[in-house]
PDB file of C-alpha atoms and ligand atoms in Angstrom:
ATOM      1  CA  MET A1011     -69.316  88.514  91.532  1.00 95.00           C
ATOM      2  CA  LEU A1012     -66.890  86.884  94.360  1.00 96.00           C
ATOM      3  CA  THR A1013     -65.284  89.049  96.413  1.00 97.00           C
ATOM      4  CA  GLN A1014     -62.416  89.555  94.739  1.00 98.00           C
ATOM      5  CA  TYR A1015     -63.752  90.733  91.495  1.00 98.00           C
ATOM      6  CA  HIS A1016     -66.179  92.966  92.800  1.00 98.00           C
ATOM      7  CA  ILE A1017     -62.377  94.247  94.334  1.00 98.00           C
ATOM      8  CA  GLU A1018     -61.263  94.195  90.843  1.00 98.00           C
ATOM      9  CA  ILE A1019     -64.045  96.347  89.435  1.00 98.00           C
ATOM     10  CA  MET A1020     -62.994  98.530  91.595  1.00 98.00           C
ATOM     11  CA  LEU A1021     -59.928  99.912  91.684  1.00 98.00           C
ATOM     12  CA  THR A1022     -60.344  99.444  87.851  1.00 98.00           C
ATOM     13  CA  ALA A1023     -63.237 102.081  87.590  1.00 98.00           C
ATOM     14  CA  LEU A1024     -62.426 104.284  90.713  1.00 98.00           C
ATOM     15  CA  GLY A1025     -59.276 103.401  91.897  1.00 97.00           C
ATOM     16  CA  GLU A1026     -57.399 106.586  90.639  1.00 97.00           C
ATOM     17  CA  ARG A1027     -60.890 108.968  91.424  1.00 97.00           C
ATOM     18  CA  PHE A1028     -61.031 108.163  95.188  1.00 98.00           C
ATOM     19  CA  SER A1029     -58.150 108.915  97.357  1.00 98.00           C
ATOM     20  CA  PRO A1030     -57.089 105.040 100.238  1.00 98.00           C
ATOM     21  CA  ARG A1031     -59.364 105.395 102.002  1.00 98.00           C
ATOM     22  CA  ALA A1032     -62.362 106.053 100.772  1.00 98.00           C
ATOM     23  CA  ILE A1033     -62.341 103.280  97.367  1.00 98.00           C
ATOM     24  CA  ALA A1034     -61.264 101.255 100.160  1.00 98.00           C
ATOM     25  CA  ALA A1035     -65.083 102.279 101.934  1.00 98.00           C
ATOM     26  CA  VAL A1036     -66.910 102.386  99.169  1.00 98.00           C
ATOM     27  CA  SER A1037     -65.152  98.830  98.293  1.00 98.00           C
ATOM     28  CA  ASN A1038     -66.409  97.541 101.452  1.00 98.00           C
ATOM     29  CA  ALA A1039     -69.751  98.290 101.521  1.00 98.00           C
ATOM     30  CA  ASN A1040     -70.009  96.435  98.236  1.00 98.00           C
ATOM     31  CA  ILE A1041     -68.668  93.606  98.858  1.00 98.00           C
ATOM     32  CA  TYR A1042     -70.419  93.255 102.659  1.00 98.00           C
ATOM     33  CA  GLN A1043     -74.018  93.137 100.939  1.00 97.00           C
ATOM     34  CA  ASP A1044     -72.783  89.273  99.946  1.00 95.00           C
ATOM     35  CA  ARG A1045     -72.663  88.601 104.063  1.00 94.00           C
ATOM     36  CA  ILE A1046     -75.061  85.582 104.891  1.00 88.00           C
ATOM     37  CA  PHE A1047     -77.657  87.984 105.817  1.00 89.00           C
ATOM     38  CA  GLY A1048     -77.528  89.769 102.262  1.00 91.00           C
ATOM     39  CA  GLN A1049     -78.450  86.962 100.554  1.00 87.00           C
ATOM     40  CA  PHE A1050     -81.556  85.522 101.727  1.00 87.00           C
ATOM     41  CA  GLY A1051     -84.914  88.194 100.567  1.00 91.00           C
ATOM     42  CA  HIS A1052     -82.335  90.361  99.225  1.00 96.00           C
ATOM     43  CA  ASP A1053     -82.738  89.560  95.631  1.00 97.00           C
ATOM     44  CA  GLU A1054     -82.828  93.780  94.712  1.00 97.00           C
ATOM     45  CA  PHE A1055     -79.420  93.742  95.883  1.00 98.00           C
ATOM     46  CA  HIS A1056     -78.147  91.401  93.498  1.00 97.00           C
ATOM     47  CA  PHE A1057     -80.410  90.880  90.408  1.00 98.00           C
ATOM     48  CA  ASP A1058     -81.262  87.418  92.046  1.00 97.00           C
ATOM     49  CA  ASN A1059     -84.801  86.347  90.653  1.00 96.00           C
ATOM     50  CA  ASN A1060     -85.988  88.292  87.797  1.00 97.00           C
ATOM     51  CA  ALA A1061     -85.547  91.251  90.101  1.00 98.00           C
ATOM     52  CA  PHE A1062     -85.067  93.675  87.692  1.00 98.00           C
ATOM     53  CA  ALA A1063     -87.977  96.439  88.877  1.00 98.00           C
ATOM     54  CA  LYS A1064     -86.684  96.145  92.583  1.00 98.00           C
ATOM     55  CA  SER A1065     -83.535  96.459  91.852  1.00 98.00           C
ATOM     56  CA  TYR A1066     -83.326  99.692  89.848  1.00 98.00           C
ATOM     57  CA  ALA A1067     -85.449 100.589  92.268  1.00 98.00           C
ATOM     58  CA  TYR A1068     -82.547  99.958  94.899  1.00 98.00           C
ATOM     59  CA  ILE A1069     -80.234 101.632  92.883  1.00 98.00           C
ATOM     60  CA  GLU A1070     -81.711 104.749  92.752  1.00 98.00           C
ATOM     61  CA  GLU A1071     -82.664 104.798  96.665  1.00 98.00           C
ATOM     62  CA  GLN A1072     -79.148 104.714  97.469  1.00 98.00           C
ATOM     63  CA  ARG A1073     -78.790 106.582  95.261  1.00 98.00           C
ATOM     64  CA  ALA A1074     -80.553 109.734  96.309  1.00 98.00           C
ATOM     65  CA  LEU A1075     -79.163 108.351 100.132  1.00 98.00           C
ATOM     66  CA  THR A1076     -75.532 109.092  98.514  1.00 98.00           C
ATOM     67  CA  LEU A1077     -76.744 112.317  97.457  1.00 97.00           C
ATOM     68  CA  ALA A1078     -78.339 112.684 100.993  1.00 97.00           C
ATOM     69  CA  ALA A1079     -75.603 112.316 102.962  1.00 98.00           C
ATOM     70  CA  MET A1080     -73.484 114.204 100.691  1.00 97.00           C
ATOM     71  CA  ASN A1081     -75.766 117.606 101.240  1.00 96.00           C
ATOM     72  CA  THR A1082     -75.007 116.888 105.391  1.00 97.00           C
ATOM     73  CA  ARG A1083     -71.645 116.534 104.323  1.00 97.00           C
ATOM     74  CA  ASP A1084     -71.855 113.157 106.399  1.00 98.00           C
ATOM     75  CA  VAL A1085     -69.378 111.497 104.200  1.00 98.00           C
ATOM     76  CA  LEU A1086     -69.567 107.475 105.681  1.00 98.00           C
ATOM     77  CA  SER A1087     -72.480 107.481 105.162  1.00 98.00           C
ATOM     78  CA  ALA A1088     -72.089 108.550 101.472  1.00 98.00           C
ATOM     79  CA  TRP A1089     -69.879 105.867 100.446  1.00 98.00           C
ATOM     80  CA  ALA A1090     -71.650 103.353 102.413  1.00 98.00           C
ATOM     81  CA  ALA A1091     -74.491 104.232 100.066  1.00 98.00           C
ATOM     82  CA  PHE A1092     -72.694 104.417  96.515  1.00 98.00           C
ATOM     83  CA  GLY A1093     -70.616 101.180  97.708  1.00 98.00           C
ATOM     84  CA  ARG A1094     -73.374  99.430  98.226  1.00 98.00           C
ATOM     85  CA  MET A1095     -75.608 100.706  94.855  1.00 98.00           C
ATOM     86  CA  THR A1096     -72.389 100.030  92.948  1.00 98.00           C
ATOM     87  CA  HIS A1097     -72.707  96.520  94.156  1.00 98.00           C
ATOM     88  CA  THR A1098     -76.228  95.792  92.740  1.00 98.00           C
ATOM     89  CA  LEU A1099     -75.413  97.045  89.383  1.00 98.00           C
ATOM     90  CA  GLN A1100     -72.342  95.417  89.489  1.00 98.00           C
ATOM     91  CA  ASP A1101     -74.194  91.935  89.406  1.00 98.00           C
ATOM     92  CA  PHE A1102     -76.268  92.652  86.925  1.00 98.00           C
ATOM     93  CA  TYR A1103     -74.242  91.529  84.297  1.00 98.00           C
ATOM     94  CA  ALA A1104     -72.756  88.783  86.024  1.00 98.00           C
ATOM     95  CA  HIS A1105     -76.710  87.368  87.455  1.00 98.00           C
ATOM     96  CA  SER A1106     -78.690  87.943  84.250  1.00 98.00           C
ATOM     97  CA  ASN A1107     -78.135  87.476  80.621  1.00 98.00           C
ATOM     98  CA  TYR A1108     -77.636  90.698  79.522  1.00 98.00           C
ATOM     99  CA  ILE A1109     -73.876  89.813  77.863  1.00 98.00           C
ATOM    100  CA  THR A1110     -75.650  86.347  76.127  1.00 97.00           C
ATOM    101  CA  LEU A1111     -78.015  88.861  74.337  1.00 98.00           C
ATOM    102  CA  TRP A1112     -75.042  90.896  73.856  1.00 98.00           C
ATOM    103  CA  LEU A1113     -73.035  88.051  72.323  1.00 97.00           C
ATOM    104  CA  ASP A1114     -76.207  86.965  69.728  1.00 96.00           C
ATOM    105  CA  ARG A1115     -75.509  89.269  68.130  1.00 95.00           C
ATOM    106  CA  PHE A1116     -72.513  88.175  67.004  1.00 95.00           C
ATOM    107  CA  VAL A1117     -73.291  84.882  66.111  1.00 91.00           C
ATOM    108  CA  GLY A1118     -71.438  84.021  63.210  1.00 93.00           C
ATOM    109  CA  GLN A1119     -68.492  86.046  63.303  1.00 94.00           C
ATOM    110  CA  THR A1120     -66.086  85.891  65.728  1.00 94.00           C
ATOM    111  CA  HIS A1121     -66.823  87.839  68.946  1.00 95.00           C
ATOM    112  CA  PRO A1122     -65.215  91.838  69.448  1.00 97.00           C
ATOM    113  CA  ALA A1123     -62.964  92.443  72.056  1.00 98.00           C
ATOM    114  CA  SER A1124     -64.958  92.011  75.620  1.00 98.00           C
ATOM    115  CA  SER A1125     -63.711  95.830  75.495  1.00 98.00           C
ATOM    116  CA  GLU A1126     -65.388  96.305  73.479  1.00 98.00           C
ATOM    117  CA  VAL A1127     -69.004  95.254  75.687  1.00 98.00           C
ATOM    118  CA  ASP A1128     -71.977  97.909  74.997  1.00 98.00           C
ATOM    119  CA  PRO A1129     -72.882  98.246  79.367  1.00 98.00           C
ATOM    120  CA  VAL A1130     -76.090 100.536  78.865  1.00 98.00           C
ATOM    121  CA  ASP A1131     -77.627  99.117  75.437  1.00 98.00           C
ATOM    122  CA  LEU A1132     -81.074  99.758  75.872  1.00 97.00           C
ATOM    123  CA  THR A1133     -83.286  97.648  73.405  1.00 97.00           C
ATOM    124  CA  LEU A1134     -81.132  94.667  75.537  1.00 98.00           C
ATOM    125  CA  ILE A1135     -81.926  95.675  78.853  1.00 97.00           C
ATOM    126  CA  GLN A1136     -85.687  96.184  78.332  1.00 97.00           C
ATOM    127  CA  HIS A1137     -85.135  93.267  75.485  1.00 97.00           C
ATOM    128  CA  PRO A1138     -88.552  90.275  76.221  1.00 97.00           C
ATOM    129  CA  ASN A1139     -86.129  87.704  76.705  1.00 97.00           C
ATOM    130  CA  LEU A1140     -83.557  89.944  79.255  1.00 98.00           C
ATOM    131  CA  HIS A1141     -84.274  87.642  82.545  1.00 98.00           C
ATOM    132  CA  SER A1142     -81.652  87.061  85.383  1.00 97.00           C
ATOM    133  CA  GLY A1143     -80.895  83.190  87.665  1.00 96.00           C
ATOM    134  CA  ARG A1144     -83.571  82.327  90.207  1.00 96.00           C
ATOM    135  CA  THR A1145     -82.707  80.347  93.558  1.00 94.00           C
ATOM    136  CA  TYR A1146     -83.751  77.393  93.981  1.00 94.00           C
ATOM    137  CA  TYR A1147     -83.213  76.560  96.853  1.00 90.00           C
ATOM    138  CA  PRO A1148     -82.894  73.861  99.031  1.00 88.00           C
ATOM    139  CA  PHE A1149     -80.481  72.926  96.394  1.00 89.00           C
ATOM    140  CA  GLU A1150     -78.634  76.136  95.498  1.00 89.00           C
ATOM    141  CA  PHE A1151     -76.466  75.434  98.528  1.00 89.00           C
ATOM    142  CA  LEU A1152     -74.776  72.459  96.982  1.00 92.00           C
ATOM    143  CA  TYR A1153     -73.886  74.439  93.828  1.00 92.00           C
ATOM    144  CA  PHE A1154     -71.456  76.162  97.159  1.00 87.00           C
ATOM    145  CA  ILE A1155     -70.559  73.496  97.999  1.00 91.00           C
ATOM    146  CA  ARG A1156     -67.229  72.151  96.019  1.00 90.00           C
ATOM    147  CA  SER A1157     -68.017  68.332  96.169  1.00 94.00           C
ATOM    148  CA  THR A1158     -71.698  68.709  95.246  1.00 94.00           C
ATOM    149  CA  ARG A1159     -71.160  70.603  92.689  1.00 93.00           C
ATOM    150  CA  LYS A1160     -71.384  68.421  89.531  1.00 93.00           C
ATOM    151  CA  PHE A1161     -75.256  67.436  91.042  1.00 93.00           C
ATOM    152  CA  SER A1162     -76.106  70.388  91.955  1.00 93.00           C
ATOM    153  CA  LEU A1163     -75.258  70.729  88.090  1.00 95.00           C
ATOM    154  CA  ARG A1164     -77.909  67.730  86.945  1.00 95.00           C
ATOM    155  CA  ILE A1165     -80.915  68.464  89.065  1.00 94.00           C
ATOM    156  CA  LEU A1166     -80.712  72.424  89.243  1.00 96.00           C
ATOM    157  CA  PRO A1167     -82.693  74.065  85.693  1.00 96.00           C
ATOM    158  CA  ARG A1168     -80.919  76.203  82.888  1.00 97.00           C
ATOM    159  CA  ASP A1169     -82.408  78.902  84.490  1.00 97.00           C
ATOM    160  CA  SER A1170     -80.796  78.485  88.004  1.00 96.00           C
ATOM    161  CA  HIS A1171     -78.391  81.147  89.621  1.00 95.00           C
ATOM    162  CA  ALA A1172     -76.312  77.808  89.013  1.00 95.00           C
ATOM    163  CA  TRP A1173     -76.031  77.978  85.898  1.00 96.00           C
ATOM    164  CA  MET A1174     -76.504  81.101  84.916  1.00 97.00           C
ATOM    165  CA  ASN A1175     -74.020  83.353  87.456  1.00 96.00           C
ATOM    166  CA  LEU A1176     -70.800  84.819  85.449  1.00 97.00           C
ATOM    167  CA  ASP A1177     -69.966  84.988  88.917  1.00 96.00           C
ATOM    168  CA  ALA A1178     -66.024  84.153  87.997  1.00 96.00           C
ATOM    169  CA  PRO A1179     -63.557  83.029  85.441  1.00 97.00           C
ATOM    170  CA  GLU A1180     -64.674  79.175  85.650  1.00 95.00           C
ATOM    171  CA  GLN A1181     -67.343  80.131  84.085  1.00 95.00           C
ATOM    172  CA  GLY A1182     -66.419  80.664  80.554  1.00 96.00           C
ATOM    173  CA  PHE A1183     -65.014  83.908  78.482  1.00 97.00           C
ATOM    174  CA  LYS A1184     -68.729  85.323  79.329  1.00 98.00           C
ATOM    175  CA  PHE A1185     -67.292  86.408  83.078  1.00 98.00           C
ATOM    176  CA  ASP A1186     -64.641  88.593  80.974  1.00 98.00           C
ATOM    177  CA  TYR A1187     -67.645  90.213  79.164  1.00 98.00           C
ATOM    178  CA  ALA A1188     -69.386  90.529  82.229  1.00 98.00           C
ATOM    179  CA  MET A1189     -66.479  92.282  83.833  1.00 98.00           C
ATOM    180  CA  GLN A1190     -65.042  94.874  81.065  1.00 98.00           C
ATOM    181  CA  ALA A1191     -69.531  95.802  81.583  1.00 98.00           C
ATOM    182  CA  ALA A1192     -69.366  95.947  84.757  1.00 98.00           C
ATOM    183  CA  ILE A1193     -66.680  97.983  84.955  1.00 98.00           C
ATOM    184  CA  LYS A1194     -67.685 100.945  82.411  1.00 98.00           C
ATOM    185  CA  ARG A1195     -71.033 101.007  84.402  1.00 98.00           C
ATOM    186  CA  THR A1196     -69.256 101.889  87.482  1.00 98.00           C
ATOM    187  CA  VAL A1197     -68.138 104.750  86.086  1.00 98.00           C
ATOM    188  CA  ILE A1198     -71.021 105.370  84.155  1.00 98.00           C
ATOM    189  CA  GLU A1199     -73.397 105.564  87.619  1.00 98.00           C
ATOM    190  CA  TYR A1200     -70.470 106.953  89.173  1.00 98.00           C
ATOM    191  CA  GLU A1201     -70.369 109.859  86.946  1.00 98.00           C
ATOM    192  CA  LYS A1202     -74.235 110.076  86.843  1.00 98.00           C
ATOM    193  CA  THR A1203     -74.344 110.638  90.381  1.00 98.00           C
ATOM    194  CA  THR A1204     -70.957 112.809  90.744  1.00 97.00           C
ATOM    195  CA  LEU A1205     -72.778 115.338  88.683  1.00 96.00           C
ATOM    196  CA  GLY A1206     -74.672 117.900  90.477  1.00 89.00           C
ATOM    197  CA  PHE A1207     -72.208 117.604  92.848  1.00 95.00           C
ATOM    198  CA  SER A1208     -70.210 121.226  94.028  1.00 95.00           C
ATOM    199  CA  GLU A1209     -66.709 121.301  93.731  1.00 95.00           C
ATOM    200  CA  GLU A1210     -66.636 120.754  97.337  1.00 96.00           C
ATOM    201  CA  MET A1211     -68.667 118.103  97.541  1.00 97.00           C
ATOM    202  CA  CYS A1212     -66.391 116.638  94.788  1.00 97.00           C
ATOM    203  CA  LYS A1213     -62.813 117.275  97.256  1.00 97.00           C
ATOM    204  CA  LEU A1214     -65.188 115.122 100.047  1.00 98.00           C
ATOM    205  CA  PHE A1215     -66.876 112.462  98.537  1.00 98.00           C
ATOM    206  CA  LEU A1216     -63.059 111.580  96.984  1.00 98.00           C
ATOM    207  CA  ASP A1217     -61.312 112.518 100.137  1.00 98.00           C
ATOM    208  CA  LYS A1218     -58.494 114.602  97.424  1.00 91.00           C
TER     209      LYS A1218
HETATM  210 ZN1   ZN B2178     -74.372  89.750  95.225  1.00 56.59          ZN
END
C-alpha cells in the first residue's frame, strides 16, 4: 500500500488507543519498511513473490521482539517492532489475491459492503489458489514511473505485482476491501500482541 494508506489504516485502527506520540512512532516504523532498501530483497516485509511462510515468520519475529522489548520496558524498540509487524500484515491484503478470492464467493450477487469483509477466513488463507504479486525486475520499475506505467502493464504478466496490487484507490473497487480488511486485521493483531501485557505494560505501550 502507498504510505498515506498505511498511515490511514494505523490511525483508523489504533489512533484512539495510543497517545499521539506513540501512534506516530508506530506508524513511522510501519512506513519505513517501504524505504528503498526495504523494497528489494525483503519480500517478507510486503508478502511479495509468494513469500507467505517468510512473511508469517517475520510477523511472529516482530511480535516476539515487541514482547521482549516490553519486558525490559524498552518502549521505543517495542513501538518499532510492532510498527514493522503491522506493515507486513496490512500488505497481505494489497499484494495477495485474498480479496479477490473473498469477493469470488459472491459471483452473480451484489457484493457485500467493504465493511463486511472477513480478514481472517482460514479457508482463504489456506486456499490453494492464494498467491501474491511477483516482482519482475527490471520491468516492474517502469510501473512505478507514471509515464511508463501503461507500457509496463502491456509486458508484465497478470501475476505480477503491477497487475495484482491493491496499493491505491486507482486499482479499482477492491482497494476499499483491502483497506477495511487491513484495518480489521491490525486491530486483531494488536489485541493478540497485547493479550499478555500487564496493566502497567499496557500503560507504557499505549503511552497513556
Ligand atoms: Zn510494503
